[in-house]
Short mmCIF file of C-alpha atoms in Angstrom, two decimals:
data_model
loop_
_atom_site.label_atom_id
_atom_site.label_comp_id
_atom_site.label_asym_id
_atom_site.label_seq_id
_atom_site.Cartn_x
_atom_site.Cartn_y
_atom_site.Cartn_z
CA MET I 10 273.43 97.91 71.54
CA SER I 11 272.79 95.92 68.34
CA LEU I 12 269.32 95.47 66.95
CA SER I 13 267.96 92.40 65.17
CA ALA I 14 268.31 92.39 61.42
CA THR I 15 264.72 91.18 60.99
CA ASN I 16 262.78 93.66 58.82
CA LEU I 17 259.30 94.86 59.67
CA LYS I 18 257.03 94.08 56.70
CA VAL I 19 253.43 94.39 57.90
CA TYR I 20 251.60 96.86 60.07
CA VAL I 21 247.78 96.50 59.85
CA HIS I 22 245.13 98.82 61.21
CA PRO I 23 242.60 96.65 63.11
CA LYS I 24 239.57 98.46 61.70
CA ILE I 25 240.30 97.80 58.03
CA GLY I 26 239.26 94.18 58.24
CA ALA I 27 235.84 95.15 59.60
CA ARG I 28 235.07 97.28 56.54
CA ASN I 29 235.25 94.39 54.11
CA PRO I 30 234.40 91.11 55.82
CA LYS I 31 234.38 89.31 52.52
CA ILE I 32 238.01 90.04 51.99
CA TYR I 33 239.51 90.10 55.49
CA ARG I 34 237.35 87.87 57.63
CA GLY I 35 236.94 84.86 55.48
CA GLU I 36 238.98 82.29 57.32
CA GLY I 37 239.30 80.18 54.25
CA SER I 38 240.43 82.99 51.97
CA MET I 39 244.05 83.37 50.91
CA VAL I 40 244.01 87.03 51.98
CA PHE I 41 243.14 86.04 55.51
CA ARG I 42 245.94 83.51 55.59
CA TYR I 43 248.27 86.16 54.15
CA PHE I 44 247.24 88.53 56.89
CA ARG I 45 247.87 85.95 59.61
CA ILE I 46 251.32 85.10 58.26
CA PHE I 47 252.40 88.73 58.17
CA SER I 48 250.98 89.36 61.61
CA VAL I 49 253.17 86.60 62.98
CA VAL I 50 256.17 88.04 61.14
CA LEU I 51 255.41 91.46 62.58
CA SER I 52 255.21 90.12 66.12
CA ILE I 53 258.43 88.17 65.79
CA SER I 54 260.20 91.19 64.29
CA PHE I 55 259.20 93.58 67.08
CA ILE I 56 260.01 91.09 69.81
CA ALA I 57 263.37 90.28 68.24
CA VAL I 58 264.22 93.94 67.78
CA PHE I 59 263.46 95.04 71.33
CA SER I 60 264.67 91.87 73.01
CA GLY I 61 267.95 92.12 71.12
CA SER I 62 268.35 95.77 72.00
CA SER I 63 267.58 95.08 75.64
CA SER I 64 270.13 92.29 75.88
CA ALA I 65 272.84 94.52 74.44
CA PHE I 66 271.75 97.46 76.54
CA GLY I 67 274.33 98.75 79.00
CA GLU I 68 277.07 96.37 77.84
CA GLY I 69 279.33 99.19 76.69
CA SER I 70 279.57 102.36 74.71
CA VAL I 71 278.95 101.44 71.07
CA SER I 72 280.08 104.09 68.65
CA SER I 73 277.63 105.93 66.46
CA PRO I 74 278.17 106.45 62.71
CA GLU I 75 280.10 109.62 63.50
CA THR I 76 282.31 107.84 65.99
CA GLU I 77 282.79 104.89 63.66
CA ARG I 78 284.98 107.17 61.58
CA ALA I 79 288.61 107.60 62.52
CA GLY I 80 288.65 109.08 66.00
CA LEU I 81 290.53 109.19 69.26
CA ARG I 82 289.44 106.18 71.29
CA LEU I 83 289.99 106.79 74.98
CA SER I 84 289.52 104.81 78.13
CA LEU I 85 288.92 106.71 81.33
CA ASP I 86 292.52 106.13 82.42
CA ASP I 87 293.78 107.46 79.08
CA LEU I 88 291.68 110.58 79.47
CA ILE I 89 292.88 111.25 83.01
CA LYS I 90 296.48 110.89 81.86
CA ARG I 91 295.98 113.37 79.02
CA VAL I 92 294.19 115.84 81.27
CA HIS I 93 296.93 115.62 83.89
CA GLU I 94 299.57 116.31 81.26
CA ARG I 95 297.83 119.07 79.30
CA ASN I 96 295.22 120.84 81.40
CA GLU I 97 296.09 124.53 81.72
CA ARG I 98 294.42 124.98 85.11
CA ILE I 99 296.59 122.21 86.53
CA HIS I 100 299.74 123.69 84.98
CA TYR I 101 298.88 127.14 86.33
CA GLN I 102 298.56 125.82 89.87
CA GLN I 103 301.73 123.80 89.43
CA LEU I 104 303.57 127.02 88.60
CA GLU I 105 302.13 128.59 91.75
CA TRP I 106 303.59 125.74 93.73
CA GLY I 107 306.93 126.22 91.98
CA ILE I 108 306.86 129.93 92.85
CA SER I 109 306.31 129.08 96.51
CA GLN I 110 309.25 126.66 96.44
CA ASP I 111 311.41 129.45 95.06
CA ALA I 112 310.21 131.62 97.95
CA VAL I 113 311.54 129.00 100.38
CA LYS I 114 314.95 129.15 98.71
CA ASP I 115 314.78 132.93 98.90
CA ALA I 116 314.03 132.81 102.63
CA LYS I 117 316.95 130.46 103.23
CA GLY I 118 319.15 132.93 101.39
CA ILE I 119 319.61 134.94 104.59
CA PHE I 120 322.17 132.31 105.67
CA GLU I 121 324.22 132.62 102.50
CA PRO I 122 327.66 134.12 103.22
CA GLN I 123 328.37 137.44 101.54
CA LEU I 124 331.74 138.57 100.23
CA VAL I 125 332.16 142.30 100.80
CA THR I 126 335.01 144.20 99.15
CA SER I 127 335.73 147.89 98.99
CA TYR I 128 338.34 150.37 97.85
CA LEU I 129 338.68 153.93 99.11
CA HIS I 130 341.02 156.63 97.81
CA ASP I 131 341.40 159.57 100.17
CA LYS I 132 343.20 162.70 98.97
CA SER I 133 343.25 166.04 100.77
CA HIS I 134 345.35 169.22 100.87
CA ILE I 135 344.61 171.63 103.73
CA PRO I 136 346.36 174.54 105.45
CA LYS I 137 347.87 173.96 108.87
CA THR I 138 346.31 175.42 111.95
CA ILE I 139 348.15 176.68 115.03
CA GLU I 140 347.09 173.50 116.72
CA ASP I 141 348.71 171.51 113.89
CA TYR I 142 351.98 173.41 114.35
CA SER I 143 351.88 172.74 118.04
CA SER I 144 351.16 169.03 117.68
CA LEU I 145 353.56 168.38 114.82
CA GLY I 146 356.43 170.34 116.28
CA PHE I 147 359.47 170.20 114.00
CA ILE I 148 357.91 167.62 111.68
CA ASP I 149 357.20 169.23 108.31
CA SER I 150 357.68 172.68 109.83
CA GLU I 151 358.88 174.12 106.54
CA ASN I 152 355.42 173.92 104.93
CA ASP I 153 352.35 175.77 105.99
CA THR I 154 350.05 173.19 104.38
CA TYR I 155 349.37 169.54 104.98
CA TRP I 156 348.49 166.90 102.33
CA LYS I 157 347.74 163.22 102.31
CA ARG I 158 346.96 160.50 99.76
CA ASN I 159 345.67 157.24 101.21
CA ASN I 160 344.43 154.05 99.56
CA GLU I 161 342.34 151.64 101.61
CA TYR I 162 341.53 148.05 100.54
CA ASN I 163 338.99 145.93 102.42
CA ALA I 164 337.71 142.38 101.98
CA ALA I 165 335.43 140.52 104.35
CA VAL I 166 332.96 137.67 104.61
CA GLU I 167 329.70 138.37 106.41
CA ASN I 168 327.11 135.84 107.49
CA ILE I 169 324.09 135.38 109.75
CA LEU I 170 324.06 132.33 112.01
CA PRO I 171 320.87 130.42 112.94
CA THR I 172 321.19 131.89 116.45
CA GLY I 173 320.71 135.35 114.97
CA ALA I 174 324.35 136.38 115.34
CA GLN I 175 325.87 138.60 112.66
CA VAL I 176 329.46 137.56 112.00
CA ARG I 177 332.13 139.38 109.99
CA VAL I 178 335.69 138.18 109.25
CA GLY I 179 337.90 140.38 107.12
CA TYR I 180 341.22 141.86 106.04
CA SER I 181 342.10 145.54 105.68
CA LEU I 182 345.15 147.15 104.08
CA LYS I 183 345.88 150.88 104.16
CA GLU I 184 348.53 152.54 102.03
CA LEU I 185 349.37 155.85 103.75
CA GLN I 186 351.16 158.77 102.07
CA SER I 187 351.43 162.31 103.48
CA SER I 188 353.64 165.38 103.77
CA MET I 189 354.65 164.32 107.27
CA LEU I 190 355.96 160.99 105.98
CA ASN I 191 357.99 162.80 103.33
CA SER I 192 359.55 164.94 106.05
CA SER I 193 360.55 161.73 107.81
CA ALA I 194 362.26 160.42 104.68
CA THR I 195 359.58 157.79 104.18
CA ASP I 196 357.51 157.54 101.03
CA ALA I 197 354.66 155.50 102.46
CA GLN I 198 353.52 153.21 105.23
CA TYR I 199 351.42 150.05 104.98
CA GLN I 200 348.99 149.23 107.76
CA THR I 201 347.31 145.80 108.01
CA PHE I 202 344.39 144.63 110.12
CA VAL I 203 343.01 141.08 110.21
CA GLY I 204 340.10 140.26 112.47
CA GLY I 205 336.44 139.67 113.00
CA SER I 206 333.40 140.87 114.85
CA VAL I 207 330.16 139.37 116.10
CA VAL I 208 326.84 140.86 117.17
CA GLN I 209 324.68 138.35 119.04
CA PRO I 210 321.12 139.33 120.05
CA LEU I 211 320.31 138.20 123.58
CA LEU I 212 316.60 139.05 123.83
CA LYS I 213 314.85 140.39 120.74
CA ASN I 214 315.77 138.46 117.55
CA ALA I 215 317.66 135.88 119.62
CA GLY I 216 317.42 132.15 119.01
CA ILE I 217 317.02 129.68 116.18
CA GLY I 218 313.22 129.83 116.23
CA VAL I 219 313.15 133.56 115.57
CA THR I 220 315.88 133.51 112.95
CA MET I 221 314.26 130.60 111.13
CA ALA I 222 310.74 132.06 111.35
CA SER I 223 310.74 133.48 107.83
CA VAL I 224 311.99 130.16 106.44
CA ARG I 225 309.36 128.15 108.28
CA VAL I 226 306.60 130.51 107.17
CA ALA I 227 307.78 130.16 103.57
CA GLU I 228 307.83 126.36 103.94
CA ALA I 229 304.28 126.41 105.30
CA ASP I 230 303.20 128.61 102.39
CA SER I 231 304.85 126.17 100.00
CA ASP I 232 303.02 123.23 101.57
CA MET I 233 299.76 125.14 101.26
CA ALA I 234 300.54 125.88 97.61
CA MET I 235 301.18 122.18 97.05
CA GLN I 236 297.78 121.40 98.53
CA GLY I 237 296.30 124.07 96.27
CA TYR I 238 297.90 122.24 93.35
CA ARG I 239 296.41 118.95 94.60
CA ARG I 240 293.01 120.58 95.07
CA GLU I 241 293.02 121.88 91.49
CA MET I 242 294.10 118.47 90.20
CA LEU I 243 291.36 116.83 92.24
CA GLN I 244 288.71 119.15 90.84
CA VAL I 245 289.88 118.82 87.25
CA VAL I 246 290.22 115.03 87.43
CA ALA I 247 286.73 114.74 88.94
CA GLU I 248 285.39 116.96 86.15
CA ALA I 249 287.21 114.87 83.55
CA ALA I 250 285.83 111.59 84.91
CA SER I 251 282.30 113.02 84.99
CA ALA I 252 282.72 114.36 81.47
CA TYR I 253 283.87 110.92 80.32
CA TRP I 254 280.73 109.25 81.63
CA ASN I 255 278.66 112.03 80.08
CA LEU I 256 280.26 111.11 76.77
CA CYS I 257 279.38 107.46 77.31
CA LEU I 258 275.80 108.50 78.05
CA ALA I 259 275.61 110.67 74.94
CA GLN I 260 276.89 107.81 72.78
CA GLU I 261 274.35 105.37 74.21
CA LYS I 262 271.43 107.80 73.95
CA LEU I 263 272.28 108.55 70.34
CA LYS I 264 272.33 104.83 69.67
CA VAL I 265 268.90 104.42 71.26
CA ARG I 266 267.50 107.29 69.20
CA ARG I 267 268.96 105.98 65.95
CA GLU I 268 267.38 102.60 66.51
CA SER I 269 264.08 104.31 67.26
CA VAL I 270 264.30 106.23 63.96
CA ARG I 271 265.06 103.03 62.09
CA ILE I 272 262.07 101.23 63.59
CA ALA I 273 259.74 104.16 62.89
CA GLY I 274 261.01 104.31 59.32
CA GLU I 275 260.28 100.65 58.73
CA ILE I 276 256.81 101.01 60.23
CA LEU I 277 256.16 103.93 57.87
CA ARG I 278 257.30 101.94 54.84
CA ASP I 279 255.15 98.97 55.81
CA ASN I 280 252.13 101.20 56.40
CA ARG I 281 252.53 102.84 53.00
CA GLU I 282 252.69 99.44 51.39
CA ARG I 283 249.53 98.36 53.17
CA VAL I 284 247.75 101.56 52.17
CA ARG I 285 248.83 101.05 48.55
CA THR I 286 247.28 97.59 48.55
CA GLY I 287 244.14 98.89 50.26
CA LYS I 288 244.72 97.05 53.50
CA MET I 289 245.21 100.07 55.80
CA ALA I 290 243.76 103.53 56.29
CA GLN I 291 245.74 106.62 55.23
CA THR I 292 245.62 107.94 58.80
CA GLU I 293 247.95 105.14 59.86
CA VAL I 294 250.57 106.50 57.46
CA MET I 295 250.16 109.96 58.96
CA GLU I 296 250.59 108.49 62.45
CA ALA I 297 253.78 106.76 61.36
CA GLU I 298 255.09 109.91 59.64
CA ALA I 299 254.47 111.96 62.78
CA GLY I 300 256.24 109.35 64.88
CA LEU I 301 259.22 109.31 62.51
CA ALA I 302 259.48 113.11 62.47
CA LEU I 303 259.47 113.22 66.26
CA ARG I 304 262.17 110.56 66.49
CA LYS I 305 264.38 112.36 63.96
CA SER I 306 264.10 115.49 66.08
CA LEU I 307 265.12 113.53 69.16
CA GLU I 308 268.01 112.03 67.20
CA ILE I 309 269.26 115.52 66.28
CA ALA I 310 269.09 116.53 69.93
CA ALA I 311 271.07 113.42 70.87
CA LYS I 312 273.71 114.31 68.25
CA GLN I 313 274.07 117.77 69.75
CA GLU I 314 274.48 116.26 73.21
CA LEU I 315 277.28 114.09 71.83
CA ILE I 316 279.01 117.09 70.24
CA SER I 317 278.77 118.99 73.51
CA ALA I 318 280.16 116.04 75.47
CA VAL I 319 283.10 115.66 73.06
CA ASN I 320 283.95 119.37 73.21
CA ASN I 321 283.79 119.36 77.00
CA ILE I 322 286.42 116.65 77.07
CA LYS I 323 288.58 118.51 74.55
CA THR I 324 288.42 121.57 76.78
CA LEU I 325 289.72 119.58 79.72
CA PHE I 326 292.95 118.64 77.95
CA SER I 327 293.23 121.99 76.18
CA LEU I 328 292.44 120.86 72.65
CA SER I 329 290.57 123.39 70.53
CA THR I 330 288.22 122.30 67.77
CA ASP I 331 290.12 124.73 65.52
CA GLU I 332 293.25 122.70 66.14
CA SER I 333 291.65 119.31 65.65
CA GLU I 334 288.21 118.11 64.62
CA GLU I 335 289.13 114.58 65.60
CA LEU I 336 286.28 112.74 67.26
CA ILE I 337 286.63 111.30 70.73
CA VAL I 338 285.15 107.89 71.47
CA ALA I 339 284.66 106.58 75.00
CA VAL I 340 285.46 102.87 75.04
CA ASP I 341 284.83 101.94 78.68
CA ALA I 342 281.69 99.96 79.41
CA LEU I 343 278.70 101.65 80.96
CA ALA I 344 277.30 98.80 83.02
CA PRO I 345 275.76 98.27 86.47
CA ARG I 346 278.18 97.74 89.35
CA ASP I 347 277.98 95.49 92.34
CA ILE I 348 276.87 97.00 95.63
CA ILE I 349 279.72 98.93 97.20
CA ASN I 350 280.05 98.88 100.96
CA VAL I 351 281.30 102.20 102.34
CA ASP I 352 280.89 103.51 105.85
CA PHE I 353 280.95 107.04 107.17
CA GLU I 354 283.68 106.70 109.80
CA SER I 355 286.39 105.28 107.56
CA SER I 356 285.51 107.68 104.74
CA TYR I 357 285.59 110.67 107.07
CA ARG I 358 288.95 109.66 108.53
CA MET I 359 290.29 109.27 105.02
CA SER I 360 289.07 112.75 104.06
CA LEU I 361 290.79 114.29 107.10
CA LYS I 362 293.98 112.56 106.06
CA MET I 363 293.88 113.26 102.33
CA ARG I 364 291.68 116.26 101.51
CA PRO I 365 293.84 119.20 100.35
CA GLU I 366 291.82 121.93 102.05
CA TYR I 367 292.02 120.21 105.44
CA ILE I 368 295.77 119.61 105.17
CA SER I 369 296.24 123.18 103.97
CA THR I 370 294.29 124.55 106.93
CA MET I 371 296.40 122.51 109.35
CA ARG I 372 299.56 123.96 107.82
CA LYS I 373 298.02 127.41 108.03
CA ILE I 374 297.52 126.92 111.77
CA GLU I 375 301.19 125.96 112.10
CA ARG I 376 302.17 129.04 110.11
CA GLU I 377 300.16 131.35 112.34
CA GLY I 378 301.73 129.70 115.40
CA ILE I 379 305.16 130.58 114.01
CA ARG I 380 304.07 134.15 113.45
CA ILE I 381 302.74 134.42 117.01
CA ALA I 382 306.03 133.12 118.44
CA TYR I 383 307.96 135.63 116.34
CA ALA I 384 305.66 138.49 117.35
CA GLU I 385 306.03 137.59 121.03
CA ASN I 386 309.81 137.70 120.69
CA GLN I 387 309.65 141.14 119.10
CA ARG I 388 308.18 142.57 122.31
CA TRP I 389 311.49 142.10 124.12
CA PRO I 390 314.02 144.97 124.31
CA GLN I 391 316.91 144.85 121.85
CA LEU I 392 319.94 143.69 123.86
CA ASP I 393 322.98 142.78 121.76
CA LEU I 394 326.33 141.38 122.76
CA LYS I 395 329.06 142.94 120.62
CA ALA I 396 332.62 141.67 120.40
CA SER I 397 335.58 142.03 118.05
CA TYR I 398 339.16 140.79 117.83
CA GLY I 399 342.01 141.58 115.44
CA ILE I 400 345.75 141.74 114.85
CA ASN I 401 347.66 144.70 113.43
CA GLY I 402 350.76 145.16 111.35
CA LEU I 403 352.77 148.13 109.98
CA ASP I 404 355.69 148.42 107.58
CA ASP I 405 357.39 151.26 105.72
CA ALA I 406 358.50 149.15 102.80
CA SER I 407 355.72 146.90 101.55
CA PRO I 408 352.34 145.31 102.36
CA ARG I 409 354.12 141.98 102.85
CA GLY I 410 356.13 143.36 105.69
CA SER I 411 353.00 144.70 107.30
CA TRP I 412 351.36 141.26 106.95
CA SER I 413 354.40 139.56 108.50
CA MET I 414 354.16 141.81 111.54
CA ALA I 415 350.46 141.04 111.91
CA LYS I 416 351.13 137.31 111.79
CA ASP I 417 353.40 137.62 114.81
CA ARG I 418 350.33 138.70 116.83
CA ASP I 419 352.33 141.18 118.85
CA TYR I 420 349.78 143.90 118.31
CA GLU I 421 346.31 142.70 119.17
CA SER I 422 343.11 144.63 119.66
CA TRP I 423 339.74 143.48 120.96
CA THR I 424 336.48 144.88 122.21
CA VAL I 425 333.47 143.50 124.04
CA GLY I 426 330.29 145.22 125.19
CA LEU I 427 326.51 145.37 125.31
CA GLU I 428 324.02 147.55 123.47
CA LEU I 429 320.45 148.03 124.70
CA ARG I 430 317.53 149.54 122.77
CA ILE I 431 314.18 150.12 124.50
CA PRO I 432 311.13 151.66 122.78
CA LEU I 433 310.01 154.64 124.79
CA MET I 434 306.30 154.22 123.98
CA GLY I 435 306.06 150.63 125.14
CA GLY I 436 306.59 148.93 121.77
CA ARG I 437 303.33 149.73 120.02
CA LYS I 438 304.39 148.10 116.76
CA ALA I 439 305.28 144.80 118.43
CA LYS I 440 302.06 144.77 120.45
CA SER I 441 299.85 145.40 117.43
CA GLU I 442 301.63 142.73 115.38
CA LEU I 443 301.17 140.20 118.19
CA ALA I 444 297.47 141.01 118.53
CA ALA I 445 296.98 140.66 114.76
CA ALA I 446 298.85 137.32 114.74
CA LYS I 447 296.61 135.94 117.48
CA LYS I 448 293.48 137.02 115.61
CA ARG I 449 294.72 135.36 112.43
CA LYS I 450 295.27 132.11 114.29
CA GLU I 451 291.77 132.34 115.75
CA GLN I 452 290.44 132.82 112.23
CA THR I 453 292.33 129.75 111.06
CA LEU I 454 290.93 127.63 113.90
CA LEU I 455 287.42 128.67 112.87
CA GLU I 456 288.29 127.79 109.29
CA LEU I 457 289.46 124.35 110.42
CA LYS I 458 286.22 123.73 112.28
CA ALA I 459 284.19 124.82 109.26
CA THR I 460 286.26 122.52 107.04
CA GLU I 461 285.66 119.56 109.34
CA VAL I 462 281.90 120.18 109.31
CA ALA I 463 281.86 120.62 105.54
CA LEU I 464 283.84 117.41 104.99
CA ALA I 465 281.61 115.42 107.32
CA ASN I 466 278.49 116.57 105.51
CA ALA I 467 280.08 116.05 102.10
CA VAL I 468 281.10 112.49 103.02
CA ASP I 469 277.60 111.70 104.27
CA THR I 470 276.04 113.18 101.13
CA SER I 471 278.39 111.29 98.83
CA ILE I 472 277.78 107.94 100.53
CA LYS I 473 274.03 108.39 100.32
CA ASN I 474 274.29 109.53 96.70
CA VAL I 475 276.11 106.31 95.83
CA ARG I 476 273.52 104.16 97.58
CA ASN I 477 270.58 106.06 96.08
CA ALA I 478 272.13 105.91 92.62
CA LEU I 479 272.37 102.12 92.92
CA SER I 480 268.75 101.88 94.02
CA GLN I 481 267.68 104.20 91.24
CA ALA I 482 269.51 102.10 88.66
CA ASP I 483 267.74 98.97 89.92
CA SER I 484 264.37 100.71 89.67
CA TYR I 485 265.00 101.90 86.13
CA ALA I 486 266.22 98.45 85.12
CA GLU I 487 262.87 97.10 86.32
CA ALA I 488 261.12 99.87 84.38
CA VAL I 489 262.93 98.80 81.21
CA ARG I 490 261.90 95.20 81.77
CA LEU I 491 258.26 96.13 82.33
CA ASN I 492 258.15 98.41 79.28
CA GLU I 493 259.58 95.64 77.13
CA HIS I 494 256.80 93.39 78.38
CA LEU I 495 254.18 96.07 77.67
CA LEU I 496 255.50 96.43 74.15
CA LYS I 497 255.15 92.69 73.61
CA VAL I 498 251.58 92.90 74.91
CA GLU I 499 250.83 95.76 72.52
CA LEU I 500 252.21 93.72 69.66
CA ALA I 501 249.95 90.85 70.64
CA ARG I 502 247.00 93.27 70.69
CA LEU I 503 248.03 94.43 67.24
CA ASN I 504 248.00 90.85 66.01
CA ALA I 505 244.56 90.43 67.50
CA GLY I 506 243.34 93.46 65.54
CA ILE I 507 242.66 95.67 68.57
CA SER I 508 245.68 98.04 68.40
CA ASN I 509 247.26 100.43 65.92
CA SER I 510 250.63 101.89 64.94
CA ARG I 511 250.29 104.97 67.16
CA LEU I 512 249.93 102.84 70.28
CA VAL I 513 252.87 100.68 69.28
CA LEU I 514 255.01 103.78 68.64
CA ASP I 515 253.95 105.18 71.99
CA ARG I 516 255.04 101.97 73.69
CA ASP I 517 258.28 102.15 71.76
CA GLU I 518 258.90 105.71 72.96
CA GLU I 519 258.12 104.78 76.56
CA LEU I 520 260.63 101.97 76.32
CA ASN I 521 263.23 104.36 74.86
CA ARG I 522 262.69 106.84 77.67
CA ALA I 523 263.01 104.07 80.24
CA LYS I 524 266.29 103.00 78.64
CA GLU I 525 267.57 106.57 78.68
CA TYR I 526 266.62 106.96 82.33
CA TYR I 527 268.40 103.71 83.08
CA LEU I 528 271.52 104.92 81.28
CA GLU I 529 271.37 108.20 83.17
CA SER I 530 271.07 106.34 86.46
CA LEU I 531 274.21 104.35 85.63
CA VAL I 532 276.06 107.57 84.83
CA ASN I 533 274.72 109.16 88.00
CA PHE I 534 276.16 106.27 89.96
CA GLU I 535 279.57 106.69 88.31
CA LYS I 536 279.49 110.40 89.09
CA ALA I 537 278.43 109.75 92.67
CA PHE I 538 281.25 107.24 93.06
CA ILE I 539 283.73 109.78 91.65
CA ALA I 540 282.41 112.41 94.05
CA LEU I 541 282.86 110.00 96.95
CA ARG I 542 286.46 109.29 95.99
CA ALA I 543 287.06 113.02 95.60
CA VAL I 544 285.59 113.77 99.03
CA GLN I 545 287.70 111.01 100.55
CA GLY I 546 290.72 112.62 98.88
CA ASN I 547 292.08 109.45 97.27
CA LEU I 548 290.80 110.02 93.73
CA LEU I 549 294.23 111.13 92.50
CA ARG I 550 295.87 108.10 94.10
CA ASN I 551 293.45 105.82 92.27
CA TYR I 552 294.86 107.13 88.99
CA GLY I 553 298.47 107.19 90.19
CA ILE I 554 298.95 110.96 89.94
CA ASP I 555 298.92 112.06 93.59
CA ILE I 556 302.01 114.05 94.55
CA MET I 557 301.54 113.59 98.29
CA GLU I 558 303.20 110.58 99.87
CA GLU I 559 301.21 108.68 102.42
CA SER I 560 302.47 109.34 105.91
#
């Protein structure tokens, strides 16, 4: 707000004229005419000052002398963008979301095929038993010991299917050397096997739902972490917007207090001049000095409020005063808004659709449902279908010959069967896990109900806060208007010789307080409106930083 440039030149105590009627009451004297002229000037000056300040009041955040220096000028949108990019709380929660996304990839890793290779060297040298002599007959009968040196090479691919089946497909090569082969005039034999096996659960651990349970739980946890990220962003953005309007308020209040100090200073100078010329009592100077001292104290308090508001904003986008002493200036206007029509039903529906904690609780219910389904499946006996199939090859010369024989498929082998496992104590572990899963889901349903109640009450409170803030702003605007009128009346009383500087300063202070209350009511409305948008859950969308797509 800009004040009139008119200077205050005269401030007359009404009782001085009564002490010397020859000087002050002679209507024809030049002193009397001088007094009347300066009284008119005084009235015009005060009216111009306060009328001008009132007209500029609330039209925007005007920078103080500190903020007139080079500083960082920010609109609310600029601040929100900086906070979104630099706030450490937001980044921390974003990393939590990233960790949960990595957990989803980890859970899906169970379906990644595994290459399994092995090599085994088997060497032994043992004495023959009578049974060995009997079974071997004339083969290697010259030696009373038996030796062997075998090399075994294996390579296979293993994988788990979504149905829960464990599949293995592989190749095996054995290089066999022994004393018996030497007796048969053969250095070595090469044995090949190519085949696969499958183990398919039929009851416990059977089915896509059970196999995918860990993945779906991880996905639900990731969605909940995303909502946690949104919730932190929502809180920080709401804090940033409130801090911005607090900065606007601090700038305006400091402006009001500076103007009050200027006015009190001019009154003091005028009073001293009047005392020097013998036209005013010394007590009027003391009244003006006391008023000026009080206003300087209030100005210092307003400066501290501004410093605090600036540092609060720096904290929100992680800027330390040690790193930068750059001032921050809020440039958005602090002005009354038109009446906003909001209703409870639409706001409540919006909050159920957009609020992070409600969405997170819904996903938690889904997660607990998955856990219950998995726990119910674990109560079944373990019944597995096992099957294998392979082809064999053998050659005395080389591995290639053994492989060629296997390709002819003349020597096949296969197996098929069932394996059953039943807990003898009734499956205590599975029963306890199922009971715990059901209790967790019941807890989550209670949490959902509590969230719905809390959101409904928060929406109702926010709507009423907005309406009350508008009404309060209207009331304080009327208070400002009335105090301006009272100040004009007091000035007229001063001109009539029935008032004094203390009363005028008191009226001035009452007007200043009314202006501050009006400013605070405007800020309270902005905060209430921010709180309403936050409760509705669309505050982030308003600033274009919401990560959740509208369904």
